[in-house]
Short mmCIF file of C-alpha atoms and ligand atoms in Angstrom, two decimals:
data_model
loop_
_atom_site.label_atom_id
_atom_site.label_comp_id
_atom_site.label_asym_id
_atom_site.label_seq_id
_atom_site.Cartn_x
_atom_site.Cartn_y
_atom_site.Cartn_z
CA MET A 36 0.00 0.00 0.00
CA SER A 37 1.41 3.40 -0.95
CA ASN A 38 1.89 6.05 1.69
CA ASN A 39 -0.81 8.09 0.11
CA ASN A 40 -3.40 5.38 0.45
CA HIS A 41 -2.28 4.69 3.95
CA ASP A 42 -2.74 8.33 4.94
CA GLU A 43 -6.14 8.45 3.37
CA LEU A 44 -7.24 5.35 5.22
CA ALA A 45 -5.80 6.69 8.47
CA ASN A 46 -7.77 9.91 7.97
CA GLN A 47 -10.93 7.96 7.40
CA PHE A 48 -10.18 5.95 10.51
CA HIS A 49 -9.65 9.15 12.48
CA SER A 50 -13.05 10.49 11.48
CA ASP A 51 -14.62 7.17 12.44
CA MET A 52 -13.00 7.54 15.85
CA LEU A 53 -14.61 10.97 16.17
CA ASN A 54 -17.85 9.34 15.18
CA ILE A 55 -17.60 7.04 18.18
CA TYR A 56 -17.72 10.16 20.35
CA LYS A 57 -20.84 11.43 18.55
CA GLU A 58 -22.63 8.09 18.70
CA ALA A 59 -21.77 7.66 22.37
CA LYS A 60 -23.31 11.03 23.16
CA LYS A 61 -26.56 9.84 21.62
CA ILE A 62 -26.77 7.14 24.27
CA ASN A 63 -25.99 9.59 27.08
CA TYR A 64 -22.34 8.84 27.41
CA THR A 65 -19.85 11.65 26.87
CA PRO A 66 -16.32 10.27 26.64
CA THR A 67 -14.51 13.59 27.25
CA ALA A 68 -11.06 12.11 27.82
CA PHE A 69 -11.38 10.15 24.60
CA LEU A 70 -12.20 13.31 22.67
CA GLN A 71 -9.27 15.11 24.24
CA MET A 72 -6.92 12.36 23.10
CA LEU A 73 -8.27 12.72 19.59
CA THR A 74 -7.66 16.44 19.50
CA LYS A 75 -4.02 15.89 20.42
CA GLN A 76 -3.25 12.80 18.40
CA ASN A 77 -4.28 10.99 15.29
CA GLY A 78 -7.06 8.43 15.79
CA LEU A 79 -4.84 5.60 14.64
CA ILE A 80 -2.28 6.29 17.37
CA VAL A 81 -5.00 6.64 19.98
CA ALA A 82 -6.57 3.36 18.91
CA LYS A 83 -3.23 1.53 19.10
CA LYS A 84 -2.61 2.88 22.59
CA LEU A 85 -6.02 1.74 23.77
CA ILE A 86 -5.71 -1.67 22.19
CA ASN A 87 -2.24 -2.32 23.55
CA SER A 88 -3.04 -1.35 27.13
CA ASN A 89 -3.43 -4.28 29.49
CA GLN A 90 -6.83 -3.23 30.72
CA PRO A 91 -9.92 -2.33 28.75
CA SER A 92 -10.51 1.44 28.91
CA THR A 93 -13.19 3.05 31.05
CA GLY A 94 -15.09 3.79 27.87
CA PHE A 95 -15.05 0.13 26.99
CA SER A 96 -16.61 -0.75 30.34
CA VAL A 97 -19.26 1.92 30.00
CA LEU A 98 -20.17 0.76 26.51
CA TRP A 99 -20.24 -2.83 27.71
CA ASP A 100 -22.61 -1.74 30.45
CA LYS A 101 -24.83 -0.06 27.87
CA LYS A 102 -24.67 -3.19 25.71
CA ARG A 103 -23.06 -1.17 22.92
CA LEU A 104 -19.72 -2.87 22.41
CA ASP A 105 -20.26 -2.17 18.73
CA LEU A 106 -19.23 1.43 19.50
CA THR A 107 -15.87 0.49 21.00
CA VAL A 108 -12.52 1.26 19.45
CA GLU A 109 -11.91 -2.49 19.49
CA ALA A 110 -14.90 -3.09 17.23
CA LEU A 111 -13.78 -0.31 14.87
CA VAL A 112 -10.28 -1.74 14.65
CA LEU A 113 -11.70 -5.05 13.51
CA LYS A 114 -13.57 -3.58 10.56
CA VAL A 115 -12.34 -5.29 7.42
CA GLU A 116 -11.52 -2.02 5.68
CA TYR A 117 -9.05 -1.12 8.41
CA SER A 118 -7.28 -4.47 8.58
CA THR A 119 -4.16 -3.06 6.91
CA LEU A 120 -3.74 -0.39 9.58
CA PHE A 121 -3.17 -2.85 12.41
CA SER A 122 -0.91 -5.78 13.07
CA LYS A 123 -2.27 -9.28 13.41
CA GLU A 124 -1.50 -9.16 17.14
CA GLU A 125 -3.39 -5.91 17.58
CA ARG A 126 -6.41 -7.27 15.81
CA GLN A 127 -6.23 -10.45 17.84
CA THR A 128 -6.09 -8.48 21.09
CA ALA A 129 -9.16 -6.49 20.06
CA LYS A 130 -11.01 -9.70 19.20
CA GLU A 131 -10.15 -11.38 22.43
CA ARG A 132 -11.25 -8.43 24.49
CA LEU A 133 -14.59 -8.22 22.70
CA MET A 134 -15.19 -11.93 22.94
CA GLN A 135 -14.26 -12.00 26.58
CA TYR A 136 -17.03 -9.51 27.19
CA GLY A 137 -19.50 -11.53 25.21
CA TYR A 138 -19.61 -9.47 22.02
CA LYS A 139 -20.89 -11.79 19.35
CA ASN A 140 -20.56 -9.80 16.15
CA VAL A 141 -16.84 -10.17 15.78
CA ARG A 142 -16.21 -11.24 12.23
CA MET A 143 -13.97 -14.26 12.32
CA ASN A 144 -13.63 -17.48 10.50
CA GLU A 145 -14.21 -20.70 12.37
CA ASP A 146 -10.53 -21.49 12.93
CA GLU A 147 -9.73 -18.11 14.35
CA GLU A 148 -12.74 -18.35 16.60
CA LEU A 149 -11.61 -21.66 18.03
CA ILE A 150 -8.11 -20.42 18.64
CA THR A 151 -9.47 -17.34 20.37
CA ALA A 152 -11.91 -19.39 22.40
CA GLY A 153 -9.06 -21.55 23.66
CA LYS A 154 -6.86 -18.58 24.39
CA ILE A 155 -9.34 -17.02 26.74
CA LYS A 156 -8.66 -19.19 29.72
CA LEU A 157 -11.58 -20.04 31.91
CA PRO A 158 -10.93 -19.96 35.65
CA LYS A 159 -9.44 -23.23 36.81
CA LEU A 160 -11.62 -25.87 38.37
CA VAL A 161 -10.79 -26.48 42.01
CA PHE A 162 -12.15 -29.82 43.14
CA SER A 163 -13.25 -30.66 46.64
CA SER A 164 -13.27 -34.22 47.89
CA ARG A 165 -16.65 -34.15 49.62
CA ALA A 166 -18.85 -36.31 47.41
CA ARG A 167 -21.87 -36.79 49.65
CA GLU A 168 -24.21 -34.30 48.02
CA TYR A 169 -22.94 -35.06 44.54
CA ASN A 170 -23.70 -38.73 45.01
CA PHE A 171 -27.06 -38.07 46.58
CA TYR A 172 -28.80 -36.02 43.89
CA SER A 173 -29.95 -37.13 40.45
CA GLU A 174 -28.03 -36.34 37.31
CA GLU A 175 -30.91 -34.18 36.12
CA LYS A 176 -30.80 -31.98 39.21
CA LYS A 177 -27.05 -31.64 39.00
CA ASP A 178 -27.24 -30.64 35.34
CA SER A 179 -29.75 -27.94 36.20
CA ILE A 180 -27.53 -26.69 38.99
CA VAL A 181 -24.56 -26.41 36.64
CA TYR A 182 -26.68 -24.58 34.09
CA GLU A 183 -28.33 -22.10 36.44
CA TYR A 184 -25.01 -21.35 38.09
CA LEU A 185 -22.95 -20.78 34.96
CA PHE A 186 -25.54 -19.16 32.71
CA ASN A 187 -27.92 -17.39 35.09
CA SER A 188 -25.65 -16.64 38.07
CA MET A 189 -28.08 -18.26 40.46
CA SER A 190 -26.81 -18.20 44.04
CA HIS A 191 -26.21 -21.34 46.11
CA ARG A 192 -29.28 -20.56 48.17
CA GLY A 193 -31.32 -19.93 45.04
CA LEU A 194 -30.21 -23.29 43.68
CA ASP A 195 -31.09 -25.11 46.90
CA GLU A 196 -34.53 -23.59 46.80
CA ASN A 197 -35.40 -23.59 43.10
CA VAL A 198 -33.57 -26.61 41.78
CA LEU A 199 -33.26 -28.93 44.74
CA MET A 200 -36.64 -27.81 46.09
CA ILE A 201 -35.42 -27.49 49.64
CA PRO A 202 -37.96 -25.46 51.66
CA VAL A 203 -36.94 -21.83 52.25
CA GLU A 204 -36.88 -22.27 56.03
CA VAL A 205 -34.16 -24.90 55.90
CA ARG A 206 -32.19 -24.18 52.78
CA THR A 207 -28.69 -22.88 53.41
CA GLY A 208 -27.19 -23.19 49.96
CA HIS A 209 -24.76 -25.79 51.22
CA GLU A 210 -26.22 -28.69 49.26
CA SER A 211 -25.76 -26.94 45.91
CA MET A 212 -22.46 -25.48 46.95
CA ASN A 213 -21.05 -28.90 47.80
CA ILE A 214 -22.20 -30.31 44.48
CA LEU A 215 -20.58 -27.44 42.57
CA HIS A 216 -17.37 -27.61 44.61
CA PHE A 217 -17.11 -31.34 44.04
CA ILE A 218 -16.99 -30.79 40.29
CA GLY A 219 -14.63 -27.85 40.72
CA LEU A 220 -16.99 -24.92 40.13
CA ARG A 221 -16.27 -22.04 42.49
CA ASP A 222 -17.57 -18.50 42.98
CA ILE A 223 -15.32 -17.29 40.19
CA HIS A 224 -17.22 -19.44 37.70
CA LYS A 225 -20.62 -18.04 38.58
CA GLY A 226 -22.22 -16.49 35.49
CA ILE A 227 -19.26 -17.06 33.18
CA PHE A 228 -21.64 -18.10 30.41
CA LYS A 229 -24.07 -15.23 30.76
CA ASP A 230 -25.42 -14.44 27.27
CA TYR A 231 -23.88 -17.61 25.83
CA SER A 232 -25.83 -20.31 24.12
CA ILE A 233 -25.19 -23.83 25.38
CA GLU A 234 -23.42 -24.65 22.10
CA GLN A 235 -21.09 -21.67 22.44
CA ALA A 236 -20.27 -22.64 26.01
CA ILE A 237 -19.48 -26.21 24.99
CA LYS A 238 -17.19 -24.93 22.27
CA ARG A 239 -15.28 -22.82 24.74
CA LEU A 240 -15.01 -25.59 27.30
CA GLU A 241 -13.72 -28.03 24.75
CA HIS A 242 -10.86 -25.75 23.78
CA GLN A 243 -9.48 -25.31 27.26
CA GLU A 244 -6.25 -26.89 28.35
CA GLN A 245 -7.81 -28.05 31.60
CA ASP A 246 -10.25 -30.92 31.36
CA PHE A 247 -13.76 -29.51 31.74
CA SER A 248 -15.49 -32.68 30.62
CA ILE A 249 -17.71 -33.09 33.70
CA VAL A 250 -19.22 -29.68 32.98
CA THR A 251 -19.31 -30.25 29.25
CA GLN A 252 -21.19 -33.52 29.65
CA SER A 253 -23.86 -31.77 31.69
CA LEU A 254 -24.27 -29.20 28.94
CA TYR A 255 -24.49 -31.86 26.26
CA ARG A 256 -27.29 -33.59 28.16
CA LEU A 257 -29.15 -30.32 28.67
CA ASN A 258 -28.81 -29.36 25.05
CA LYS A 259 -30.19 -32.69 23.91
CA GLU A 260 -33.04 -32.44 26.35
CA ILE A 261 -33.97 -28.89 25.35
CA ASN A 262 -33.92 -29.71 21.65
CA GLY A 263 -35.90 -32.88 22.26
CA THR A 264 -38.51 -31.16 24.40
CA LEU A 265 -38.95 -28.32 21.96
CA ASN A 266 -39.45 -30.75 19.10
CA ASP A 267 -42.06 -32.65 21.08
CA ILE A 268 -43.92 -29.45 21.87
CA LEU A 269 -43.86 -28.25 18.28
CA ASN A 270 -45.12 -31.56 16.96
CA SER A 271 -47.89 -31.70 19.48
CA ASP A 272 -48.96 -28.13 18.62
CA ILE A 273 -49.09 -28.90 14.93
CA ASP A 274 -51.08 -32.04 15.65
CA SER A 275 -53.55 -30.09 17.76
CA GLU A 276 -54.06 -27.58 14.99
CA LYS A 277 -54.79 -30.40 12.61
CA ALA A 278 -57.20 -31.86 15.15
CA GLU A 279 -59.35 -28.78 14.78
CA ASP A 280 -60.28 -29.91 11.31
CA ASP A 281 -63.16 -32.37 11.21
CA SER A 282 -61.35 -34.58 8.72
CA TYR A 283 -58.72 -35.36 11.34
CA TYR A 284 -61.11 -37.69 13.10
CA LYS A 285 -62.37 -39.55 10.08
CA ASP A 286 -60.76 -42.80 11.25
CA GLY A 287 -63.17 -42.82 14.17
CA ALA A 288 -60.43 -42.95 16.77
CA VAL A 289 -62.32 -40.64 19.09
CA ASN A 290 -65.93 -40.65 20.14
CA PHE A 291 -66.25 -36.95 20.70
CA TYR A 292 -64.84 -33.90 19.02
CA TYR A 293 -65.34 -30.18 18.94
CA GLY A 294 -67.19 -28.73 16.01
CA LYS A 295 -64.73 -26.41 14.35
CA ARG A 296 -66.97 -26.27 11.33
CA TYR A 297 -69.69 -24.73 13.44
CA GLU A 298 -67.23 -22.17 14.73
CA ARG A 299 -66.37 -21.25 11.19
CA ASN A 300 -69.92 -21.02 9.98
CA PRO A 301 -70.67 -17.31 9.32
CA GLU A 302 -74.32 -17.61 10.31
CA ASN A 303 -73.40 -19.11 13.67
CA ARG A 304 -70.74 -16.50 14.21
CA LYS A 305 -73.14 -13.70 13.51
CA LYS A 306 -75.77 -15.08 15.87
CA ALA A 307 -73.23 -15.69 18.62
CA ILE A 308 -71.88 -12.15 18.35
CA GLU A 309 -75.38 -10.69 18.38
CA ILE A 310 -76.14 -12.57 21.55
CA HIS A 311 -72.81 -12.42 23.38
CA GLY A 312 -71.05 -9.36 22.02
CA LEU A 313 -67.47 -8.86 20.91
CA ASN A 314 -65.54 -9.27 24.15
CA CYS A 315 -63.55 -12.44 24.88
CA PHE A 316 -65.45 -14.54 27.41
CA ALA A 317 -62.24 -15.71 29.02
CA CYS A 318 -60.09 -12.60 29.30
CA GLY A 319 -62.33 -9.71 28.26
CA PHE A 320 -60.16 -8.73 25.30
CA ASN A 321 -61.80 -6.50 22.72
CA PHE A 322 -60.17 -6.22 19.32
CA GLU A 323 -61.44 -2.79 18.43
CA GLU A 324 -60.19 -1.40 21.73
CA ILE A 325 -56.66 -2.49 20.95
CA TYR A 326 -56.48 -2.54 17.17
CA GLY A 327 -58.89 0.29 16.40
CA GLU A 328 -60.58 0.24 13.03
CA ARG A 329 -58.67 -2.87 11.97
CA GLY A 330 -60.14 -4.88 14.86
CA LYS A 331 -63.68 -3.61 14.57
CA GLY A 332 -66.29 -6.38 14.65
CA PHE A 333 -63.69 -9.13 15.02
CA ILE A 334 -63.85 -11.99 17.50
CA GLU A 335 -63.47 -15.73 17.18
CA VAL A 336 -66.22 -18.07 18.14
CA HIS A 337 -65.68 -21.20 20.16
CA HIS A 338 -68.02 -24.15 20.16
CA VAL A 339 -68.26 -25.31 23.76
CA SER A 340 -70.16 -28.57 23.42
CA LEU A 341 -68.83 -31.95 22.52
CA LEU A 342 -70.33 -33.56 19.46
CA SER A 343 -70.81 -37.27 19.17
CA THR A 344 -71.10 -37.59 15.45
CA LEU A 345 -69.33 -36.19 12.46
CA VAL A 346 -71.92 -37.14 9.96
CA GLU A 347 -75.17 -35.70 11.13
CA GLU A 348 -75.58 -31.97 11.16
CA THR A 349 -76.32 -30.90 14.66
CA ILE A 350 -78.52 -27.99 15.36
CA ILE A 351 -76.50 -25.39 17.11
CA ASN A 352 -77.88 -23.25 19.85
CA PRO A 353 -75.76 -20.09 19.50
CA GLU A 354 -76.67 -18.90 22.94
CA LYS A 355 -75.55 -22.04 24.78
CA ASP A 356 -73.10 -23.69 22.39
CA LEU A 357 -71.07 -20.76 21.09
CA VAL A 358 -68.99 -18.20 22.94
CA PRO A 359 -66.85 -15.35 21.70
CA VAL A 360 -63.15 -15.71 22.53
CA CYS A 361 -60.06 -13.80 21.46
CA SER A 362 -57.56 -15.58 19.26
CA ASN A 363 -55.05 -16.13 22.07
CA CYS A 364 -57.59 -17.67 24.39
CA HIS A 365 -59.02 -19.72 21.57
CA ARG A 366 -55.63 -21.20 20.74
CA MET A 367 -54.95 -21.99 24.37
CA ILE A 368 -58.33 -23.69 24.72
CA HIS A 369 -57.56 -26.01 21.81
CA ARG A 370 -53.82 -26.36 22.37
CA LYS A 371 -54.03 -29.89 23.69
CA LYS A 372 -56.31 -31.93 21.53
CA ASP A 373 -57.02 -34.49 24.24
CA ASN A 374 -57.70 -31.82 26.80
CA VAL A 375 -59.73 -29.01 25.28
CA LEU A 376 -60.34 -26.55 28.10
CA THR A 377 -63.67 -25.20 29.18
CA ILE A 378 -64.01 -21.43 29.44
CA ASP A 379 -64.04 -21.73 33.23
CA GLU A 380 -60.85 -23.75 33.24
CA LEU A 381 -59.10 -21.17 31.12
CA LYS A 382 -60.43 -18.37 33.32
CA GLU A 383 -59.03 -20.15 36.33
CA ILE A 384 -55.59 -20.33 34.72
CA LEU A 385 -55.75 -16.63 33.91
CA ASN A 386 -56.85 -15.74 37.42
CA ASN A 387 -54.11 -17.77 39.03
CA LYS A 388 -51.55 -16.00 36.88
CA ARG A 389 -52.95 -12.58 37.63
CA ASN A 390 -52.96 -13.15 41.37
CA LYS A 391 -49.26 -13.84 41.21
CA LEU A 392 -48.46 -10.57 39.48
CA PRO A 393 -47.63 -7.61 41.67
CA SER A 394 -50.65 -5.40 42.15
CA PHE A 395 -50.54 -1.90 40.73
ZN1 LIG B 609 -59.16 -13.89 25.53
ZN1 LIG B 610 -62.85 -23.45 19.61
#
């Protein structure tokens, strides 16, 4: 690269550095010292100083706090267009710092990422020899403890109470603590995977010099379980949606079904609305109130009675058999095809939830 080009690029970089100041001000952070540095020295020199210092700058911490690591000098340095301005080591340092603080948008290829992941050393495991609690609890409980501790920073007491279900009056946190200590996890490990996905955490653990396999195995089990559970839920939801079509039951596997076709019949809908109005019977929702003109006159209609035959047309009594419900409530009512809820059952769920919310 000719000197000319280099100077041009450095100038562009300098104005991008000034831009950081402007953007930071927009989020109520005024990095005065940073601006002062830029008035005395070229942005490139300032950036190199900041990168090569052992500690992240104050500005870096503030931006991390504001979840705006994209505005850091480190992130600017890593922009592809500026790659020629910095040495490989400088770029690597910037990457490592960003990754260490959980910034995910660092552009790297897979190899680089793995190297970096391995370079950021996780705190060493320090094993205790007390195995009593570890041997006592199920694998499932222990996996949850590992997860809540590393990803959600749950305290020992919180773990005793919420994972091990030890009553508040007697929980001390010691049960969970002894499990964690036995596998080497100490206070310093708490929350190290905040904002990580399980896959990302596994990747990091597998590239450590120290053997983290006890922890990794827990995460593998959890990952499998989460994926499995989610798949089951999705399949069951799709099946329930299908079950709302009359044709689903044509094999005669069930004796009773709910008459979706009656719910969809415009005449029935009209009569039900005339009788019952446009508010959801379960939660009171009114579409026009929330969606204005777009929601005017809209409500779904739910058929509350079981039907015993698919073939014969049943005469519907719109007053007794049909009720207006909002789309959310309607979906929840039908979500489990073998357990279609009554309006009262759904209301009870809603009430229980509401009672738990703080009152206003
Ligand atoms: Zn509703
Ligand atoms: Zn329905």
